[in-house]
Structure formats: structure tokens, C-alpha cells
mmCIF file of C-alpha atoms in Angstrom:
data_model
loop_
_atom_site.group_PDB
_atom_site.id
_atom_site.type_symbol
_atom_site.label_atom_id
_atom_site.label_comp_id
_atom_site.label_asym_id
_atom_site.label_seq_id
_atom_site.Cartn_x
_atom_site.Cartn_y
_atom_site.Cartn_z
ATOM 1 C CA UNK A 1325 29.566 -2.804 -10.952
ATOM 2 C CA UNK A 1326 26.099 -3.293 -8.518
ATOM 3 C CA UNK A 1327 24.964 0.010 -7.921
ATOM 4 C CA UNK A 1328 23.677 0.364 -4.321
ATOM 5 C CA UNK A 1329 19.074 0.828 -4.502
ATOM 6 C CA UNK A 1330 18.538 4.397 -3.758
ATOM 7 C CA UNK A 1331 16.883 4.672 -0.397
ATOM 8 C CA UNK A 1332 12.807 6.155 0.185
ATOM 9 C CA UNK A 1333 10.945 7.220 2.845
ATOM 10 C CA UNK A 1334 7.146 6.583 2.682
ATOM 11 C CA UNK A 1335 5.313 8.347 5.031
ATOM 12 C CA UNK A 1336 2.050 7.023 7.479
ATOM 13 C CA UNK A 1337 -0.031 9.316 4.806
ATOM 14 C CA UNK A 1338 0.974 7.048 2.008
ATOM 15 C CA UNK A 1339 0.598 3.751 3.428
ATOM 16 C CA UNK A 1340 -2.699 4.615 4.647
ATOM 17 C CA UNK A 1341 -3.238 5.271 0.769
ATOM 18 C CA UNK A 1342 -2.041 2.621 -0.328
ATOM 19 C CA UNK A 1343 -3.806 -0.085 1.976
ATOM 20 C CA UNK A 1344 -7.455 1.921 2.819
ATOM 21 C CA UNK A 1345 -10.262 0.486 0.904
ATOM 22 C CA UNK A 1346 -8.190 -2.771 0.120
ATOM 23 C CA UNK A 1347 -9.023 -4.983 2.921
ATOM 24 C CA UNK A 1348 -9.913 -7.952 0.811
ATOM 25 C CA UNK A 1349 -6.430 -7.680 -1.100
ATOM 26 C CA UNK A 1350 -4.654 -6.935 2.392
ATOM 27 C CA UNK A 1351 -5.826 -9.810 3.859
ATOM 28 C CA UNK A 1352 -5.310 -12.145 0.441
ATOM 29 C CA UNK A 1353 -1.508 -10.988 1.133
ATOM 30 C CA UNK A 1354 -1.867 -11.976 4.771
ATOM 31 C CA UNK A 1355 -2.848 -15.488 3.607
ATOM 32 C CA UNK A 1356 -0.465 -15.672 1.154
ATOM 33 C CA UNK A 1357 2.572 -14.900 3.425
ATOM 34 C CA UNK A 1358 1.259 -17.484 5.873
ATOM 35 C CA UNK A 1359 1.659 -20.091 3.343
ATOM 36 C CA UNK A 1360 4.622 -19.079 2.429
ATOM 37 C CA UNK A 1361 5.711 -19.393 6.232
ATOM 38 C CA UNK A 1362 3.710 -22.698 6.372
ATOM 39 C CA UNK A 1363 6.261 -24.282 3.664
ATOM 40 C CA UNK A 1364 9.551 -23.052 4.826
ATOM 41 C CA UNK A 1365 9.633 -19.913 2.660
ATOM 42 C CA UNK A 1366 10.512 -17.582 5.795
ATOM 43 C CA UNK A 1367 13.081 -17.007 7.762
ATOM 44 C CA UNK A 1368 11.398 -15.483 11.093
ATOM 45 C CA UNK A 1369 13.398 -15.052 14.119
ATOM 46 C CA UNK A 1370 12.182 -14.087 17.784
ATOM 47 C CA UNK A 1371 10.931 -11.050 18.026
ATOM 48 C CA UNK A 1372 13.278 -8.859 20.736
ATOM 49 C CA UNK A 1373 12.107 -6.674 23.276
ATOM 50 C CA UNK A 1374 13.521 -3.617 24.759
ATOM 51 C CA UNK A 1375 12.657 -3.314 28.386
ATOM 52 C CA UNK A 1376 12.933 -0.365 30.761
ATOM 53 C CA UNK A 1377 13.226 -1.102 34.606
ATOM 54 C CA UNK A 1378 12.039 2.150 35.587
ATOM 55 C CA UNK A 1379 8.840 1.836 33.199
ATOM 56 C CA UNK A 1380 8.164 -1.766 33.116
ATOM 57 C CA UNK A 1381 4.877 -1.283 30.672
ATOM 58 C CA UNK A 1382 6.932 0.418 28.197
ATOM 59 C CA UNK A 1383 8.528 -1.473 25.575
ATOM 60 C CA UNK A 1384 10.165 -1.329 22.182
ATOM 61 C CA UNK A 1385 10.092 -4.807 20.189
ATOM 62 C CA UNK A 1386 12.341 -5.803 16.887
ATOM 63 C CA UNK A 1387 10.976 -7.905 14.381
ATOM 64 C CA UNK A 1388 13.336 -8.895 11.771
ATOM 65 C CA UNK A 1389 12.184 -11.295 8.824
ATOM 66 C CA UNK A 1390 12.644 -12.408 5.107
ATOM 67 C CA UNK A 1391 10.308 -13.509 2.853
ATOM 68 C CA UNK A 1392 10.843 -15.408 -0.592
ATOM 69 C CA UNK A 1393 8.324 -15.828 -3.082
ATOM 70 C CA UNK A 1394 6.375 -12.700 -4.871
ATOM 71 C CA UNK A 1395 7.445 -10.385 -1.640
ATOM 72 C CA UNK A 1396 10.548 -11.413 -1.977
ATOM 73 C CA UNK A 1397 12.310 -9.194 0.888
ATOM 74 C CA UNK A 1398 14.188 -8.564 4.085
ATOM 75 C CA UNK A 1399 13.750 -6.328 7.140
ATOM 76 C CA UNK A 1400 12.678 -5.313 10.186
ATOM 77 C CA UNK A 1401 10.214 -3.583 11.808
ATOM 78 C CA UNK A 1402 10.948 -1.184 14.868
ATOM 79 C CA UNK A 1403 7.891 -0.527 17.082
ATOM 80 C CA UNK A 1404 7.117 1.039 20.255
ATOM 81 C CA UNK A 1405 4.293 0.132 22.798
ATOM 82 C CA UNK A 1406 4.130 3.421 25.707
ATOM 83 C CA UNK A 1407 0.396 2.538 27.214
ATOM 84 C CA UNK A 1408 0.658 5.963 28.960
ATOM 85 C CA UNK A 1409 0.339 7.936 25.398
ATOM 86 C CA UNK A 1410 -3.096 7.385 25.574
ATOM 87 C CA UNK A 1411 -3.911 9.291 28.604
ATOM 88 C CA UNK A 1412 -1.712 12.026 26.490
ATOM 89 C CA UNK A 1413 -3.900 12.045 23.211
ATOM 90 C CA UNK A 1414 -1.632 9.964 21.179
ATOM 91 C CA UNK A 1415 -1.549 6.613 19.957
ATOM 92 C CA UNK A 1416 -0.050 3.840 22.285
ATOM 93 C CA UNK A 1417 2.115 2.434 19.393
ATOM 94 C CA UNK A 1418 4.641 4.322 16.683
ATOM 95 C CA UNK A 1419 6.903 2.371 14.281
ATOM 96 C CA UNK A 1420 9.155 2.066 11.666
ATOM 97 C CA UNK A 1421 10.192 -0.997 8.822
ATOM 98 C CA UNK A 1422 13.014 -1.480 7.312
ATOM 99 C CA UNK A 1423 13.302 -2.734 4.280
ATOM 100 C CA UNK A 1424 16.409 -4.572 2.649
ATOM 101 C CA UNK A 1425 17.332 -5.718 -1.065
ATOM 102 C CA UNK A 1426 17.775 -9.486 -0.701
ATOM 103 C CA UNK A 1427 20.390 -9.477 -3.505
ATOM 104 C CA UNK A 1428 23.111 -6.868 -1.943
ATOM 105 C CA UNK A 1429 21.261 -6.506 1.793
ATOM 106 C CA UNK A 1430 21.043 -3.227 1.681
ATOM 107 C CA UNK A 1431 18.379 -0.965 2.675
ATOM 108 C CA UNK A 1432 16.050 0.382 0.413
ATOM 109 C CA UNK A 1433 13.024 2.132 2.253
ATOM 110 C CA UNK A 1434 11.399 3.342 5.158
ATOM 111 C CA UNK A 1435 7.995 3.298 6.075
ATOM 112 C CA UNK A 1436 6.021 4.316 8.347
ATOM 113 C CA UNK A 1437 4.574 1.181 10.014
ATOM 114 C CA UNK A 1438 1.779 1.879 12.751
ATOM 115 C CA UNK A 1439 -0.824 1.396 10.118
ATOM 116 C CA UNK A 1440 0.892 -1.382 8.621
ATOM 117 C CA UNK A 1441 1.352 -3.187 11.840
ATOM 118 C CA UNK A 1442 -2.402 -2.522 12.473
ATOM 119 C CA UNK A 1443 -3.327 -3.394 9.086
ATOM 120 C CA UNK A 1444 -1.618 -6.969 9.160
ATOM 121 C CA UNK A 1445 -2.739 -7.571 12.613
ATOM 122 C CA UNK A 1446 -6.683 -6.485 11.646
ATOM 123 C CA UNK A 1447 -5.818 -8.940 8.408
ATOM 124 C CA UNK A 1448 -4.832 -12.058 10.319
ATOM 125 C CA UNK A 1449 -7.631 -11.130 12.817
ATOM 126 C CA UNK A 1450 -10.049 -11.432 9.824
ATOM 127 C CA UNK A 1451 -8.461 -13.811 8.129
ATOM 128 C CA UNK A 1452 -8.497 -16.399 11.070
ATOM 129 C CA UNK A 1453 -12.309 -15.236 11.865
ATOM 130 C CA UNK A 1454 -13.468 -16.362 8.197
ATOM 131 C CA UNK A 1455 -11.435 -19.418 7.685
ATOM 132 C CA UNK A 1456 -12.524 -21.127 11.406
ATOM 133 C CA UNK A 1457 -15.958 -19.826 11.260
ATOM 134 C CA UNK A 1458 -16.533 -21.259 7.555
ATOM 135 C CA UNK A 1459 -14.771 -24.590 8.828
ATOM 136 C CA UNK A 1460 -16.910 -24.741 12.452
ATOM 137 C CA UNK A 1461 -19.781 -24.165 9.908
ATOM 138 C CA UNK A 1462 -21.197 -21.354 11.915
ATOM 139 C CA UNK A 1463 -21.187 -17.533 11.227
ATOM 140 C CA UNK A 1464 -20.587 -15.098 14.171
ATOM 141 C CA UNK A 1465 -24.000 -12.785 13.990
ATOM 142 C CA UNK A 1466 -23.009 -11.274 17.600
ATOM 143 C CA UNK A 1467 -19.344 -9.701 18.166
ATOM 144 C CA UNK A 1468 -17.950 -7.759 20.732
ATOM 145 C CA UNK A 1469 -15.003 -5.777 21.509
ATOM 146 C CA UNK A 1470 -13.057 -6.117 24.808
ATOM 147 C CA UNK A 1471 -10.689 -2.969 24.334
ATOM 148 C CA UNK A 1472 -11.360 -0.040 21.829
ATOM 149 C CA UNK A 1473 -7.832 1.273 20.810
ATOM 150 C CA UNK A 1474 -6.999 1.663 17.058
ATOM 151 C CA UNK A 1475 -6.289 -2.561 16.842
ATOM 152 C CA UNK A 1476 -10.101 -2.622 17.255
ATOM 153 C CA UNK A 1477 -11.294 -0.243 15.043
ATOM 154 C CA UNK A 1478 -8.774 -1.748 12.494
ATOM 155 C CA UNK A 1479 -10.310 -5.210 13.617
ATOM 156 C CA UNK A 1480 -13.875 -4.533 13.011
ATOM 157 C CA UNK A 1481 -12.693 -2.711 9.480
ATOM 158 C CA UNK A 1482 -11.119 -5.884 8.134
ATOM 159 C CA UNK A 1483 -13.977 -8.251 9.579
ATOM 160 C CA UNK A 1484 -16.452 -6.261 7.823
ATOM 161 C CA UNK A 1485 -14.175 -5.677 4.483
ATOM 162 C CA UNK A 1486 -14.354 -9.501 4.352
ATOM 163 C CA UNK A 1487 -18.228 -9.794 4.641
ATOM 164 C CA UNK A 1488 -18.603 -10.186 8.010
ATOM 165 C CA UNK A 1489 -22.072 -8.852 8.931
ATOM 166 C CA UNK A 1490 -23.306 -8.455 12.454
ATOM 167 C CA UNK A 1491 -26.791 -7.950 14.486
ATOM 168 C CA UNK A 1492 -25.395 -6.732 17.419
ATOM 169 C CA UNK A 1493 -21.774 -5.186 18.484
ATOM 170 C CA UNK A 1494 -21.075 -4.972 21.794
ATOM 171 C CA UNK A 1495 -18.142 -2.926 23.674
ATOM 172 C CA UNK A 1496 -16.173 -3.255 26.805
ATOM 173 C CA UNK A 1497 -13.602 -1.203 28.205
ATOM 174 C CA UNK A 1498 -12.240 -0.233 31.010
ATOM 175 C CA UNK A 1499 -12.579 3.389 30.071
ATOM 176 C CA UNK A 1500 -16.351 4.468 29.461
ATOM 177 C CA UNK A 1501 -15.250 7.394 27.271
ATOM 178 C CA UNK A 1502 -13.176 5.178 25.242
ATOM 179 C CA UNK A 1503 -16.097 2.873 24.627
ATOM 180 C CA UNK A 1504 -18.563 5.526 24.250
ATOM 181 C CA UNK A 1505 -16.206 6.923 21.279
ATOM 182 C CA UNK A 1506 -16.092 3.282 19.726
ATOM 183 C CA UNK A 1507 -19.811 2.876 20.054
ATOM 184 C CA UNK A 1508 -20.134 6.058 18.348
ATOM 185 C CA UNK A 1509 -17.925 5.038 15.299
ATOM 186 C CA UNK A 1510 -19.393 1.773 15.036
ATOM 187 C CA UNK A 1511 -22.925 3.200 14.918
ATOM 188 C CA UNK A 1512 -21.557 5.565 11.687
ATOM 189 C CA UNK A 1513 -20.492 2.477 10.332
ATOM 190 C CA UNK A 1514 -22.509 -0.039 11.050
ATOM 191 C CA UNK A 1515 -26.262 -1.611 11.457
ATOM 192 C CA UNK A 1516 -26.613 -3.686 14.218
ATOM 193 C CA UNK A 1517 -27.539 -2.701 17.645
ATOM 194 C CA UNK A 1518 -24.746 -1.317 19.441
ATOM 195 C CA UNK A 1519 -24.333 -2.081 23.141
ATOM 196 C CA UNK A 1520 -21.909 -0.901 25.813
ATOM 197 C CA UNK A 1521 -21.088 -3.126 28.880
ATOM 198 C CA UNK A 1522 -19.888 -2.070 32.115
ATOM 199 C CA UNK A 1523 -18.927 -5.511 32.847
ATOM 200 C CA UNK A 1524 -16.486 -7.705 30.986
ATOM 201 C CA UNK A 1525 -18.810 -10.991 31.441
ATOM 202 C CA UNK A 1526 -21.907 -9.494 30.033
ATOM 203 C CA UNK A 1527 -19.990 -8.837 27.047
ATOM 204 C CA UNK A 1528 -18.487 -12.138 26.871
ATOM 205 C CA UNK A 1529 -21.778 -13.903 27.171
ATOM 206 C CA UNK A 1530 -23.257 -11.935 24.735
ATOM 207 C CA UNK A 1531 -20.816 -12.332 21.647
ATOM 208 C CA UNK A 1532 -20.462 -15.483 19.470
ATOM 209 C CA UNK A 1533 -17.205 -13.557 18.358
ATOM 210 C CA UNK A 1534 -14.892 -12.149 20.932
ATOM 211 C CA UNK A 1535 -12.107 -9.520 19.777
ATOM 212 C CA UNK A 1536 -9.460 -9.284 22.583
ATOM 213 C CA UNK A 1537 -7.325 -6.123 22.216
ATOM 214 C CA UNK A 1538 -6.332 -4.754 25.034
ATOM 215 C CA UNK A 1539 -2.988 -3.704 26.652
ATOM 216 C CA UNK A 1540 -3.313 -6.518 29.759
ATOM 217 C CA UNK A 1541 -0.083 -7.879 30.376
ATOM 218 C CA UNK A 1542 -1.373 -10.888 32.572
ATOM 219 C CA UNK A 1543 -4.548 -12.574 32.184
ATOM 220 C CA UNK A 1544 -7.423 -10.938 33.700
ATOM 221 C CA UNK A 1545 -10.853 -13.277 31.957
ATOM 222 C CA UNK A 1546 -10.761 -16.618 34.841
ATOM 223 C CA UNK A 1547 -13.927 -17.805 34.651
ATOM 224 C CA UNK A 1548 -14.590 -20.978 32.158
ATOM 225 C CA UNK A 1549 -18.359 -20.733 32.279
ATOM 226 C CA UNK A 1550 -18.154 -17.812 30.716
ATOM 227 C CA UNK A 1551 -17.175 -19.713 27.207
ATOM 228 C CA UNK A 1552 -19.765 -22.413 27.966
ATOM 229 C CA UNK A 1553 -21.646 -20.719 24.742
ATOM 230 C CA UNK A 1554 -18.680 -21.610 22.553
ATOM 231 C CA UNK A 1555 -17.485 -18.806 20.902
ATOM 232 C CA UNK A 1556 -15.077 -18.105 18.548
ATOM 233 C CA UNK A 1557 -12.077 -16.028 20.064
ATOM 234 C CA UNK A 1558 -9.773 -13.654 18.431
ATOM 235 C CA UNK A 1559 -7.121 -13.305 21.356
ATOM 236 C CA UNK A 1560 -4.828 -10.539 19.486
ATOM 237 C CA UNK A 1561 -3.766 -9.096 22.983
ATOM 238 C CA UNK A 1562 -2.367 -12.461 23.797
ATOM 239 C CA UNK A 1563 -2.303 -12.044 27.417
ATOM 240 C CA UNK A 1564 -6.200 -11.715 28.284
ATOM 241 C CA UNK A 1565 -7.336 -15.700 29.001
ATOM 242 C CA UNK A 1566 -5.949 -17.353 32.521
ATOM 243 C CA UNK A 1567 -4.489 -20.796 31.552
ATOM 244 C CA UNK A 1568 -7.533 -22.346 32.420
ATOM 245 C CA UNK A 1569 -9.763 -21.013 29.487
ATOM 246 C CA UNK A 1570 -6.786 -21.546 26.905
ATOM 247 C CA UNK A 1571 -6.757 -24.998 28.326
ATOM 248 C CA UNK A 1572 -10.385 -25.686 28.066
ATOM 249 C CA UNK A 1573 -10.722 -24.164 24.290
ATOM 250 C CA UNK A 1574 -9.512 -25.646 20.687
ATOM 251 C CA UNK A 1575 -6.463 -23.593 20.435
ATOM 252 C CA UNK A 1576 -4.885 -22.659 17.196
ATOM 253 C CA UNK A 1577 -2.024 -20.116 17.183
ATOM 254 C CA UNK A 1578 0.116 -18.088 13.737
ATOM 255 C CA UNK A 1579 3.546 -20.183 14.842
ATOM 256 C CA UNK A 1580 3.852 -22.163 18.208
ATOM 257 C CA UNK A 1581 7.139 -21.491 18.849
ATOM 258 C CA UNK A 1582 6.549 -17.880 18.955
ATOM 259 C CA UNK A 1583 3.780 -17.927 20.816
ATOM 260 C CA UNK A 1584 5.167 -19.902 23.701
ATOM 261 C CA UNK A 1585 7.399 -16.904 24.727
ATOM 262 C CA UNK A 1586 6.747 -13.907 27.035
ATOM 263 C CA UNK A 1587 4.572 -15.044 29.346
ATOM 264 C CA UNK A 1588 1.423 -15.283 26.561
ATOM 265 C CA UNK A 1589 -1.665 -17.181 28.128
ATOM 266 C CA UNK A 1590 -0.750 -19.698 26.077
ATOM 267 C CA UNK A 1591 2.957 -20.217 27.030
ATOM 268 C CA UNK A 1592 1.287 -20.110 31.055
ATOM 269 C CA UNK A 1593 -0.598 -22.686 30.234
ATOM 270 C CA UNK A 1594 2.216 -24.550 28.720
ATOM 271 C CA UNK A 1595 4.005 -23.856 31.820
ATOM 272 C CA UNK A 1596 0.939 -25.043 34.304
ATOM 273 C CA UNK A 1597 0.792 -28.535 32.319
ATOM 274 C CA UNK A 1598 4.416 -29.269 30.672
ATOM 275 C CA UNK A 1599 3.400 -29.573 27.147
ATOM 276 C CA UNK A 1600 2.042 -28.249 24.260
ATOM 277 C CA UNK A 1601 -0.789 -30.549 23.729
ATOM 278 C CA UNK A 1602 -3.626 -28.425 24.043
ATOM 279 C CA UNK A 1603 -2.519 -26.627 20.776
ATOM 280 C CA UNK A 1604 -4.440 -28.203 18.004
ATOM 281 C CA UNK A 1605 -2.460 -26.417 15.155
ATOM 282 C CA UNK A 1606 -1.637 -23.010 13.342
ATOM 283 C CA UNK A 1607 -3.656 -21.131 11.261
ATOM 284 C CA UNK A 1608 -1.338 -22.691 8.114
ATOM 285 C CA UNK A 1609 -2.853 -25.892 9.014
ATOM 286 C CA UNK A 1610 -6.581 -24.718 9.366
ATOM 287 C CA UNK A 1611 -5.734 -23.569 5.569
ATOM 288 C CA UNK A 1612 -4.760 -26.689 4.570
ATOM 289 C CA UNK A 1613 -7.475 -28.689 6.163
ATOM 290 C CA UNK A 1614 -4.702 -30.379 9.073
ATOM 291 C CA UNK A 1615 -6.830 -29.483 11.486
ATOM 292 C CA UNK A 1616 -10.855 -28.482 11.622
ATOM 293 C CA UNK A 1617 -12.348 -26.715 14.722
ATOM 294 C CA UNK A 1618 -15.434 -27.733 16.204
ATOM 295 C CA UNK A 1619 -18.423 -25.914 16.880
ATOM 296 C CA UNK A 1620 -19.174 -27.129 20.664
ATOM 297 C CA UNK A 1621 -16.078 -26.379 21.995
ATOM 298 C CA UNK A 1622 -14.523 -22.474 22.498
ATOM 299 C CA UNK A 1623 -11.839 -22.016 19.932
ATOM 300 C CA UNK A 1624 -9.294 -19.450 20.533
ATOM 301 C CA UNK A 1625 -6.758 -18.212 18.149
ATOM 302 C CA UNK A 1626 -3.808 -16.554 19.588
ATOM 303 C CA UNK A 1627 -1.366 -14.379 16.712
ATOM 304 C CA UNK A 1628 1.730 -13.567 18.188
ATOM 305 C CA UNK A 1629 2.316 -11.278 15.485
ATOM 306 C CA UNK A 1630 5.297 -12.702 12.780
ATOM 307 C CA UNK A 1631 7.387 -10.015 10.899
ATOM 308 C CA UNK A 1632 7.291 -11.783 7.602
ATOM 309 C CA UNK A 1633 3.461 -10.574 7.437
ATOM 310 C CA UNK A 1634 4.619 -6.809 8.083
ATOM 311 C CA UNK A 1635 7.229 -7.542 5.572
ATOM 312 C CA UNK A 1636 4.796 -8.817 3.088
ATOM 313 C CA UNK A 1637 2.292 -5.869 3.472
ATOM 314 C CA UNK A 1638 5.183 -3.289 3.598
ATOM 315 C CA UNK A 1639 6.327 -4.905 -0.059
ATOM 316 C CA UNK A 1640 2.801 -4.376 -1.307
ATOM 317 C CA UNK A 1641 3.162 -0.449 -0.122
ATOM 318 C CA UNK A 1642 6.630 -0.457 -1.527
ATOM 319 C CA UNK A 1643 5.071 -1.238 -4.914
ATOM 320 C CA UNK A 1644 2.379 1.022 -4.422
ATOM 321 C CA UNK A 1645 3.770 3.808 -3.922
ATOM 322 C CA UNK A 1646 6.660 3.294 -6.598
ATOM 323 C CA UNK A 1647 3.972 2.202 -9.478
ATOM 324 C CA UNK A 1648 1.688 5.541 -8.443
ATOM 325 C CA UNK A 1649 5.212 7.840 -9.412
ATOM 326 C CA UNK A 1650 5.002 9.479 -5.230
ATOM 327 C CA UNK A 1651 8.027 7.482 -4.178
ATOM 328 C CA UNK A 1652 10.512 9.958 -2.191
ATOM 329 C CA UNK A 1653 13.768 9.074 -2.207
ATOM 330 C CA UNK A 1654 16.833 10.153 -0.387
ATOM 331 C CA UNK A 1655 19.120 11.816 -2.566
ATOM 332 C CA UNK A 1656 23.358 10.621 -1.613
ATOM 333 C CA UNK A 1657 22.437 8.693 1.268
ATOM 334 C CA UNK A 1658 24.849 6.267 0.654
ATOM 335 C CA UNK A 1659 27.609 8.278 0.408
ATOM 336 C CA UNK A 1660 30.962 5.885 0.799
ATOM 337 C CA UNK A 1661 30.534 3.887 -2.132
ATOM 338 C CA UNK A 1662 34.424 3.594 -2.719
ATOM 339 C CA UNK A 1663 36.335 0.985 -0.894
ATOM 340 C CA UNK A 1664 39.326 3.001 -1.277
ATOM 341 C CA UNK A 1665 37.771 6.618 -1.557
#
């Protein structure tokens, strides 16, 4: 008879274990499970959010997914976005994933997922910034950060655990004691000149790599000229650019269907000129040499964020943990095991 998995819980402490110091092999993962969604090897529905009408920037958003290959897994991952934590002292963003056996479905551990979420989200981030900047055939030497939560820091750790080296950093935010506190880290961490900017133009002038991570939920960066340098663009807040930028930039997104949804600059754009034609191609097809961005034009890349990376990254934890002998489990929680008692 198929005995049911036990059941674990693996706390944020644990996954931050198991992923800190690996961003290399994070973001490896994140390439692999982007190939794997490239050739069909993922099932990835739409991501579905719960609203509130009485606090409309509050949200909750499902991701459910399944992998094949090495990761081999189901799930789901449960997170929260409440903007107003901040002003509290806590992080915008908690979360949970789910993971399921793909054999008998059922569900096999719980992680904490915060720092997975950022760490997949910092991986893609990176692995996008490598992959167009090697194929553009120019390296980013100036980058700045519009927005200075946790994304960012977890941002500028992956671009820099992937050998991205920088003369200047420079910071924008809408809150000077946020971007104070970022400048500070970045100057622990980091060599370049470090640069604050009261205004969001100066900063986007001054960076041939632009990290986007703010909380904006409609675009609030009009102005074309700005871009007229050609930077590259990491738009991981996905709501930032006004139609008019996304349609003036080489655009390449993680999976277009996804990202034409909820009101993303790029789905306004879509809706301003009735197609999709300004979207040269997804990241799977910059890997695969479809498509190669050029160096004098803007390119953007816009992740929507797909749950079969969280999934693969969670798998890797899984495995972690298990292999390192720390894995908790739940004693009897399946209990009815007996269709007939």
C-alpha cells in the first residue's frame, strides 16, 4: 500500500541557510527552470489575486505550478503584499509554498517563502542582466536603484554574486531614510561611489543599468528622453514605465501571456496599440539565441514572476535541508488514512 510522505515545515531561518552564499547555484536553477518552461516542461497557470475593496493596495496572490525534470514537483506559493507594513517596521511581503508529491498529490512541506520569492526574483533579475548585457556586448559599469525594499538589496546581492562589478551605484526613493539606509549597506558592501538622488531622472540618466522595484501600481517614469542613453532595464515592479517607454524599448518579458495581465506597463501598452508586437521575445529565447538585443536601443525586461521558478528553488531547499539531517517534520498529520476507519 502507498504510504502518504510525512509532512515538514522549514522555517525562513533555514531557507536563508540553505540559499545565502549560493547565488551562482540559485540563479543556475533559475535558468534551468526557465528552460524547462521554454520546452513545455511546466504547467504554470495565472497567478490569482485576492483583493480587498476597503484596502485596494493590499493584496494576497496564488501561484500554483508543476515542474518536471530534476525539480520534479507541484505547489503553490501563498504570498501577501500589505505596502503599509513598512511604515510599521515589517516587511511589505510574508509567504508560504506548498509543496506536493507529484506521484500521490499530496503535500509534503512547508516553507517559508519571503526569501525564496526574493531569492528567485533577485535570480531572474541577475540572470536576465548577464545574459542581455553579454548579448548587447556591453557591461553595465553604472547601476541604480529606483526603490530600496528587500527586492533591491536581494537584487544588487545576486548581480554582484554573478560578477557584476560597478563604479558607481546610485539610489532613488521616495523615502530619504529608506535610501540613506540602502546607501549605507551598499557602501559596506561595495566599492563604487555611492550616490543618492532626490530626483527620479537624475538617477535614470545616470545608470546604464536601471533596477525598478518599487510598490507603484501605475506607471509613474513618462518621459522617453530619459532612455535616450540606452540602458538596460530590469523592470521587476512591472508597473513603473508609461506605455510610451515600453513602446519605444526592445522588450523581452519571462512569459507573455502572463505578463499581459493586471494592468502591467506592458499589457497598457498592449492595450494603447492592439497587439503584442513590440515584444521581441522571452528571456527563454534570449537563451537560445531567438532573439539578440541591441545596444542603441533601451531594452527592458519585464518578469512577471512564474511559480514554477519558486517551485524550483523551494525543491533545491527541500533537498537541502533533508540532505543536512534538520528536516522537521509533522508527526500524524495525516491522520485519516483509512477509507473505512
Amino acid at each position: 500500500m502507498t504510504q502518504a510522505p510525512s509532512f515538514a515545515v522549514i522555517s525562513g531561518a533555514q531557507v536563508h541557510e540553505a540559499v545565502s552564499g549560493r547565488e551562482r547555484e540559485v540563479t543556475a536553477m533559475i535558468e534551468a527552470a526557465y528552460r524547462l518552461h521554454g520546452e513545455g516542461q511546466t504547467v504554470n497557470p495565472d497567478s490569482y489575486f485576492l483583493r480587498f475593496p476597503d484596502r485596494p493596495s493590499d493584496r494576497i496572490i496564488a501561484l500554483p505550478a508543476s515542474v518536471k525534470g530534476d525539480v520534479d514537483v507541484h505547489g503553490i506559493k501563498w504570498i501577501s503584499s500589505f505596502p503599509g507594513n513598512v511604515q510599521a517596521g515589517i516587511p511589505r511581503a510574508s509567504a508560504v509554498l506548498i509543496l506536493n508529491d507529484t506521484r500521490t498529490g499530496y503535500p509534503f512541506a512547508c516553507l517559508e517563502s519571503s526569501i525564496i520569492s526574493a531569492a528567485r526574483t533577485a535570480a531572474s533579475a541577475a540572470l536576465a542582466a548577464v545574459q542581455l548585457s553579454e548579448r548587447r556586448g556591453v557591461t553595465p559599469r553604472r547601476v541604480g536603484f529606483f526603490g530600496v525594499g528587500l527586492i533591491a538589496r536581494y537584487i544588487h546581492t545576486y548581480l554582484a554574486g554573478n560578477g557584476l562589478e560597478f563604479d558607481e551605484l546610485h539610489v532613488h526613493d521616495l523615502s530619504r531614510e529608506h535610501a540613506e539606509g540602502f546607501k549605507g549597506y551598499l557602501e559596506r558592501t561595495e566599492k563604487g561611489t555611492v550616490t543618492i538622488h532626490d530626483d527620479a531622472e537624475s538617477l535614470v540618466r545616470s545608470s546604464d543599468l536601471i533596477v525598478f522595484a518599487t510598490v507603484a501600481g501605475e506607471p509613474h517614469v513618462h518621459d522617453t528622453a530619459w532612455f535616450d542613453h540606452n540602458p538596460l532595464v530590469l523592470h521587476v515592479s512591472l508597473r513603473d514605465l508609461s506605455p510610451e517607454i515600453i513602446l519605444g524599448s526592445y522588450n523581452v518579458v519571462d512569459d507573455v501571456e502572463h505578463c499581459m495581465k493586471a494592468n502591467t506597463s506592458p499589457h497598457l501598452a498592449e492595450q494603447k496599440v492592439g497587439n503584442r508586437d513590440f515584444v521581441a521575445g522571452t528571456l527563454y529565447d534570449v537563451l537560445t539565441g531567438t532573439t539578440t538585443p541591441p545596444a542603441d536601443k533601451p531594452v527592458v525586461f519585464s518578469p512577471f514572476g512564474l511559480g514554477v521558478l519558486d517551485l524550483a528553488v523551494a525543491r533545491y531547499v527541500y533537498d537541502q535541508v533533508t540532505d543536512s539531517g534538520a528536516l522537521q517534520t509533522v508527526p500524524d498529520f495525516f491522520h485519516e488514512m483509512k477509507r473505512y476507519g
